[in-house]
Coordinates of C-alpha atoms in Angstrom, one line a residue:
M1447 CA -13.0 -77.2 11.3
R1448 CA -15.0 -74.6 9.4
V1449 CA -18.7 -73.8 9.1
L1450 CA -20.1 -71.5 6.5
V1451 CA -23.2 -69.6 7.4
T1452 CA -25.1 -67.9 4.5
P1453 CA -28.3 -66.5 5.9
R1454 CA -27.8 -62.8 6.4
S1455 CA -30.2 -62.6 9.4
F1456 CA -28.5 -65.5 11.3
A1457 CA -28.0 -64.6 15.0
A1458 CA -28.8 -61.0 14.2
Y1459 CA -30.5 -60.4 17.5
D1460 CA -28.8 -62.9 19.8
P1461 CA -25.2 -64.0 19.6
T1462 CA -25.9 -67.3 21.4
P1463 CA -26.0 -69.5 18.2
L1464 CA -22.6 -68.0 17.0
R1465 CA -21.1 -68.6 20.4
M1466 CA -22.3 -72.2 20.4
L1467 CA -20.5 -72.9 17.2
K1468 CA -17.3 -71.2 18.4
D1469 CA -17.5 -72.9 21.8
A1470 CA -17.7 -76.2 20.0
G1471 CA -14.4 -75.5 18.3
F1472 CA -15.6 -74.3 14.9
E1473 CA -14.2 -71.5 12.8
V1474 CA -17.3 -69.6 11.5
M1475 CA -17.3 -67.9 8.1
L1476 CA -20.3 -65.6 7.6
N1477 CA -21.7 -64.6 4.2
P1478 CA -19.4 -61.9 2.9
K1479 CA -21.7 -60.6 0.2
G1480 CA -24.8 -59.5 2.0
R1481 CA -27.1 -61.4 -0.4
P1482 CA -27.7 -65.1 -1.4
L1483 CA -24.5 -66.5 -2.8
A1484 CA -24.3 -67.7 -6.4
E1485 CA -23.0 -71.1 -7.3
E1486 CA -19.5 -70.0 -8.3
E1487 CA -19.3 -68.0 -5.0
L1488 CA -20.4 -71.0 -2.9
V1489 CA -17.8 -73.2 -4.7
E1490 CA -15.1 -70.9 -3.5
H1491 CA -16.2 -71.0 0.1
V1492 CA -17.2 -74.6 0.7
R1493 CA -13.9 -76.3 -0.2
D1494 CA -12.9 -77.1 3.4
V1495 CA -16.1 -76.7 5.4
V1496 CA -17.6 -79.6 7.4
G1497 CA -20.9 -77.9 8.0
L1498 CA -23.1 -75.5 6.1
I1499 CA -26.0 -73.4 7.5
V1500 CA -27.9 -72.3 4.5
G1501 CA -30.8 -70.0 3.6
I1502 CA -32.2 -69.7 0.1
D1503 CA -28.8 -70.1 -1.6
R1504 CA -28.9 -72.9 -4.2
I1505 CA -26.8 -75.9 -3.1
T1506 CA -26.3 -77.7 -6.4
A1507 CA -24.5 -81.0 -7.2
T1508 CA -21.6 -78.8 -8.4
V1509 CA -21.4 -77.1 -5.0
L1510 CA -21.5 -80.4 -3.2
E1511 CA -18.8 -81.9 -5.5
K1512 CA -16.5 -79.0 -4.5
A1513 CA -17.0 -79.7 -0.8
P1514 CA -15.2 -82.9 0.0
A1515 CA -15.2 -82.4 3.8
L1516 CA -18.9 -81.4 4.0
R1517 CA -20.9 -83.6 6.3
V1518 CA -24.0 -81.6 7.2
I1519 CA -26.3 -79.0 5.5
S1520 CA -28.4 -77.4 8.2
K1521 CA -31.3 -75.5 6.5
Y1522 CA -32.2 -72.3 8.1
G1523 CA -35.9 -72.8 7.5
V1524 CA -38.0 -75.7 6.2
G1525 CA -38.1 -75.5 2.4
V1526 CA -35.4 -77.6 0.8
D1527 CA -36.2 -77.0 -2.9
N1528 CA -32.9 -75.1 -3.1
I1529 CA -30.9 -78.1 -2.1
D1530 CA -30.1 -81.0 -4.4
L1531 CA -31.2 -83.7 -2.0
A1532 CA -30.2 -86.6 -4.3
A1533 CA -26.7 -85.3 -4.6
A1534 CA -26.5 -84.8 -0.9
T1535 CA -27.6 -88.3 -0.2
A1536 CA -25.1 -89.7 -2.7
K1537 CA -22.3 -87.9 -0.9
N1538 CA -23.6 -89.0 2.6
V1539 CA -24.3 -85.4 3.5
V1540 CA -27.0 -85.1 6.2
V1541 CA -29.7 -82.4 5.5
T1542 CA -31.7 -81.0 8.4
I1543 CA -34.5 -78.4 8.7
T1544 CA -36.0 -76.2 11.4
P1545 CA -39.7 -77.1 11.4
G1546 CA -42.0 -75.0 13.5
S1547 CA -39.4 -72.3 14.1
N1548 CA -41.1 -69.8 11.8
S1549 CA -44.7 -71.1 11.8
V1550 CA -46.1 -68.3 13.9
A1551 CA -44.3 -65.6 11.9
V1552 CA -45.4 -66.9 8.5
A1553 CA -49.0 -67.5 9.8
E1554 CA -49.2 -63.9 11.2
L1555 CA -47.9 -62.4 7.9
T1556 CA -50.5 -64.5 6.0
I1557 CA -53.3 -63.2 8.1
G1558 CA -51.9 -59.7 7.7
L1559 CA -51.7 -60.1 3.9
M1560 CA -55.3 -61.4 3.8
I1561 CA -56.6 -58.4 5.6
A1562 CA -54.4 -56.0 3.6
A1563 CA -55.7 -57.4 0.3
A1564 CA -59.3 -57.6 1.5
R1565 CA -59.4 -54.0 2.8
R1566 CA -57.0 -52.7 0.0
L1567 CA -54.7 -51.2 2.5
A1568 CA -51.7 -50.8 0.2
Q1569 CA -53.9 -48.9 -2.3
A1570 CA -55.3 -46.8 0.5
D1571 CA -51.9 -46.0 1.8
R1572 CA -50.7 -44.8 -1.6
S1573 CA -53.9 -42.8 -2.1
V1574 CA -53.4 -40.8 1.2
R1575 CA -49.7 -40.2 0.4
E1576 CA -50.7 -38.8 -3.0
G1577 CA -53.0 -36.3 -1.3
K1578 CA -56.2 -38.0 -2.1
W1579 CA -59.0 -38.4 0.4
S1580 CA -61.5 -40.9 -1.0
P1581 CA -63.0 -43.9 0.8
I1582 CA -61.7 -47.2 -0.5
V1583 CA -64.3 -50.0 -0.2
G1584 CA -63.0 -53.4 0.7
Q1585 CA -64.5 -56.6 2.1
E1586 CA -64.7 -58.3 5.5
V1587 CA -63.2 -61.7 6.3
Y1588 CA -65.8 -62.6 9.0
G1589 CA -68.1 -65.3 7.8
K1590 CA -66.0 -66.0 4.7
T1591 CA -64.4 -69.3 3.7
L1592 CA -60.6 -69.7 3.8
G1593 CA -59.2 -72.5 1.8
I1594 CA -55.7 -73.7 3.0
L1595 CA -53.5 -75.6 0.6
G1596 CA -51.3 -77.6 3.0
L1597 CA -52.4 -78.0 6.5
G1598 CA -48.9 -78.6 8.0
K1599 CA -47.4 -76.6 10.9
I1600 CA -47.8 -73.2 9.2
G1601 CA -51.2 -74.0 7.7
K1602 CA -52.5 -75.0 11.1
E1603 CA -51.4 -71.8 12.7
V1604 CA -53.2 -69.9 9.9
A1605 CA -56.3 -72.0 10.4
K1606 CA -56.4 -71.3 14.2
R1607 CA -56.2 -67.5 13.5
A1608 CA -58.8 -67.6 10.8
V1609 CA -61.2 -69.5 13.0
A1610 CA -60.7 -66.8 15.6
F1611 CA -61.8 -64.3 13.0
G1612 CA -65.0 -66.2 12.5
M1613 CA -64.1 -67.7 9.2
K1614 CA -65.0 -71.2 7.9
V1615 CA -61.8 -73.1 7.0
V1616 CA -61.5 -75.9 4.5
A1617 CA -58.2 -77.6 3.7
F1618 CA -56.5 -79.7 1.0
D1619 CA -53.6 -82.0 2.0
S1620 CA -52.4 -85.5 1.1
I1621 CA -51.6 -86.0 4.8
K1622 CA -54.7 -85.5 7.0
D1623 CA -54.6 -84.6 10.7
K1624 CA -58.2 -85.5 11.5
E1625 CA -57.9 -84.8 15.2
F1626 CA -56.8 -81.3 14.6
A1627 CA -59.4 -80.8 11.9
E1628 CA -62.2 -82.0 14.1
R1629 CA -61.1 -79.9 17.0
H1630 CA -61.1 -76.7 14.9
E1631 CA -64.1 -77.6 12.8
I1632 CA -62.0 -77.7 9.6
E1633 CA -63.2 -79.8 6.6
Y1634 CA -60.8 -81.6 4.3
V1635 CA -61.8 -81.3 0.7
E1636 CA -60.3 -82.0 -2.8
L1637 CA -58.4 -79.2 -4.6
E1638 CA -61.1 -78.4 -7.1
S1639 CA -63.8 -78.2 -4.4
L1640 CA -61.5 -75.9 -2.3
L1641 CA -60.9 -73.6 -5.2
T1642 CA -64.6 -73.2 -6.0
I1643 CA -66.0 -72.6 -2.5
S1644 CA -63.3 -70.4 -1.0
D1645 CA -63.4 -66.6 -0.7
F1646 CA -59.7 -66.6 0.2
V1647 CA -57.1 -69.2 -0.9
S1648 CA -53.8 -69.5 1.0
V1649 CA -50.9 -71.6 -0.2
H1650 CA -48.8 -73.5 2.4
L1651 CA -47.4 -76.4 0.5
P1652 CA -43.7 -77.3 -0.1
L1653 CA -42.3 -76.9 -3.6
T1654 CA -41.9 -80.3 -5.1
P1655 CA -42.2 -81.7 -8.6
S1656 CA -45.8 -82.6 -7.9
T1657 CA -46.7 -79.1 -6.5
R1658 CA -44.7 -77.0 -9.0
R1659 CA -47.3 -74.7 -10.8
L1660 CA -50.1 -76.6 -9.1
I1661 CA -52.1 -73.4 -9.3
G1662 CA -52.2 -72.7 -13.0
E1663 CA -54.7 -71.2 -15.4
A1664 CA -57.2 -74.0 -15.1
E1665 CA -57.1 -73.8 -11.3
L1666 CA -57.3 -70.0 -11.2
R1667 CA -60.4 -70.0 -13.5
K1668 CA -62.1 -72.2 -10.9
I1669 CA -61.6 -69.7 -8.1
K1670 CA -64.5 -67.3 -7.4
S1671 CA -64.2 -64.0 -9.2
G1672 CA -64.4 -62.1 -5.9
A1673 CA -61.7 -64.3 -4.2
I1674 CA -58.2 -63.4 -3.1
L1675 CA -55.2 -65.7 -3.4
M1676 CA -52.3 -65.5 -0.8
N1677 CA -49.0 -67.2 -1.3
T1678 CA -46.4 -67.2 1.5
A1679 CA -44.9 -70.7 0.6
R1680 CA -42.9 -70.8 -2.6
G1681 CA -43.4 -68.8 -5.8
G1682 CA -43.1 -71.9 -8.1
I1683 CA -46.3 -73.4 -6.7
V1684 CA -48.3 -70.6 -8.5
D1685 CA -47.9 -70.1 -12.3
E1686 CA -47.1 -66.4 -12.1
Q1687 CA -48.0 -65.6 -15.8
A1688 CA -51.4 -67.2 -15.3
L1689 CA -51.8 -65.3 -12.1
L1690 CA -51.0 -62.1 -13.9
R1691 CA -53.7 -62.7 -16.4
A1692 CA -56.1 -63.6 -13.7
L1693 CA -55.5 -60.3 -11.9
K1694 CA -55.6 -58.2 -15.1
E1695 CA -58.7 -59.8 -16.6
G1696 CA -60.6 -60.2 -13.3
W1697 CA -60.8 -63.9 -12.9
I1698 CA -60.1 -63.3 -9.3
A1699 CA -60.4 -60.1 -7.2
G1700 CA -56.8 -59.9 -5.9
A1701 CA -53.7 -61.5 -4.6
A1702 CA -51.1 -61.1 -1.8
L1703 CA -47.7 -62.5 -2.4
D1704 CA -44.6 -62.9 -0.3
V1705 CA -42.9 -65.3 -2.7
Y1706 CA -42.3 -65.3 -6.4
E1707 CA -41.0 -67.5 -9.2
E1708 CA -38.1 -65.1 -9.6
E1709 CA -36.8 -63.2 -6.6
P1710 CA -36.8 -60.3 -6.5
P1711 CA -39.7 -60.0 -8.9
T1712 CA -39.0 -58.1 -12.1
N1713 CA -42.2 -58.4 -14.1
P1714 CA -43.2 -54.7 -14.5
E1715 CA -46.9 -55.6 -15.1
L1716 CA -47.1 -57.4 -11.7
L1717 CA -45.4 -54.5 -9.9
R1718 CA -47.9 -52.0 -11.4
L1719 CA -51.1 -53.9 -10.5
S1720 CA -53.2 -52.2 -7.8
N1721 CA -55.1 -55.4 -6.8
V1722 CA -52.0 -57.2 -5.5
V1723 CA -50.1 -56.7 -2.3
L1724 CA -46.4 -57.5 -2.5
T1725 CA -43.9 -58.2 0.2
P1726 CA -40.2 -59.2 -0.1
H1727 CA -40.2 -62.9 1.1
M1728 CA -40.3 -61.7 4.7
G1729 CA -42.6 -64.4 6.2
S1730 CA -40.0 -65.7 8.6
H1731 CA -38.5 -62.4 9.4
T1732 CA -39.5 -61.6 12.9
V1733 CA -37.0 -61.1 15.8
E1734 CA -38.5 -64.2 17.5
A1735 CA -38.4 -66.5 14.4
I1736 CA -34.9 -65.5 13.6
Q1737 CA -33.8 -66.4 17.1
R1738 CA -35.5 -69.7 17.0
M1739 CA -34.3 -70.6 13.5
S1740 CA -30.7 -69.6 14.3
L1741 CA -30.6 -71.7 17.5
Q1742 CA -32.3 -74.7 16.0
A1743 CA -30.1 -74.7 12.9
V1744 CA -27.0 -74.7 15.1
Q1745 CA -28.4 -77.5 17.3
N1746 CA -29.2 -79.6 14.3
L1747 CA -25.8 -79.1 12.8
L1748 CA -24.0 -80.1 16.0
L1749 CA -26.2 -83.1 16.6
A1750 CA -25.7 -84.3 13.0
L1751 CA -21.9 -83.9 13.3
Q1752 CA -22.0 -86.0 16.5
G1753 CA -23.8 -88.7 14.5
K1754 CA -27.2 -88.2 16.3
V1755 CA -30.0 -88.3 13.7
E1756 CA -33.0 -86.3 14.7
P1757 CA -36.6 -86.2 13.2
E1758 CA -35.6 -83.0 11.4
V1759 CA -33.3 -84.9 9.1
V1760 CA -34.7 -84.9 5.6
A1761 CA -31.8 -86.5 3.7
N1762 CA -29.1 -88.8 4.9

């Protein structure tokens, strides 16, 4: 029995997850390309696999059609927008995720991006490297309002850290955890209200048909002119062309992005802007998160192959 593992960071810091697969009797095939696999490459590698541990590679209906033995797709992470869930369900392929495994890592990066954008750290770094020595004035986060779009596992970790910084937190989500909100003095508000009152807006929603380009031109024009937008969720939630205009024309003060509509980003205008901080989709890339995701992805795969359905199953 063969298992294909596509995430390049899988088990990079601890061989235990790989050993678990081999001890269970599986032949493990690791990503041979050192990058996300294209559809035609996946087709070549999935013909006889029973399990797939996948990162951001696109698992299309075509890929699934060419994998007659496939029984489980174990997502290394939580976003399943790269997996055709309908096609997986039609073929009785179980899809699992690893919720909570990267929540702290993404939340810490979000806070780091917020401060980097507020204090213009990337601009200051470039200035010093260029031999300039001129103070760069930023803004404090203390006493400011942070609006969180999506108060799930990651959003909650961001909220707890923001409260510790002395920020007021408001949240928009269709599912409301009132006990958590009351405990941390967080107010649930509608999207338009959140955009108009927040000094910082942080995106933590899944990418679905209803959230795709949820933040477009109309929404960006509602945000305060001095506000900063952070996105560590999925690039498709924010209309990148509208965001580019907002940054260039001063509708908002700045942005900090870890995700993009196209990855890696190729828009030269976005790359040249000084009021945006850019990172390479690294939210979950800490040693600790990689270890947790690797272990949980293997555990999910093994449980699913044994016919044990866990809460992490998102398609069956």
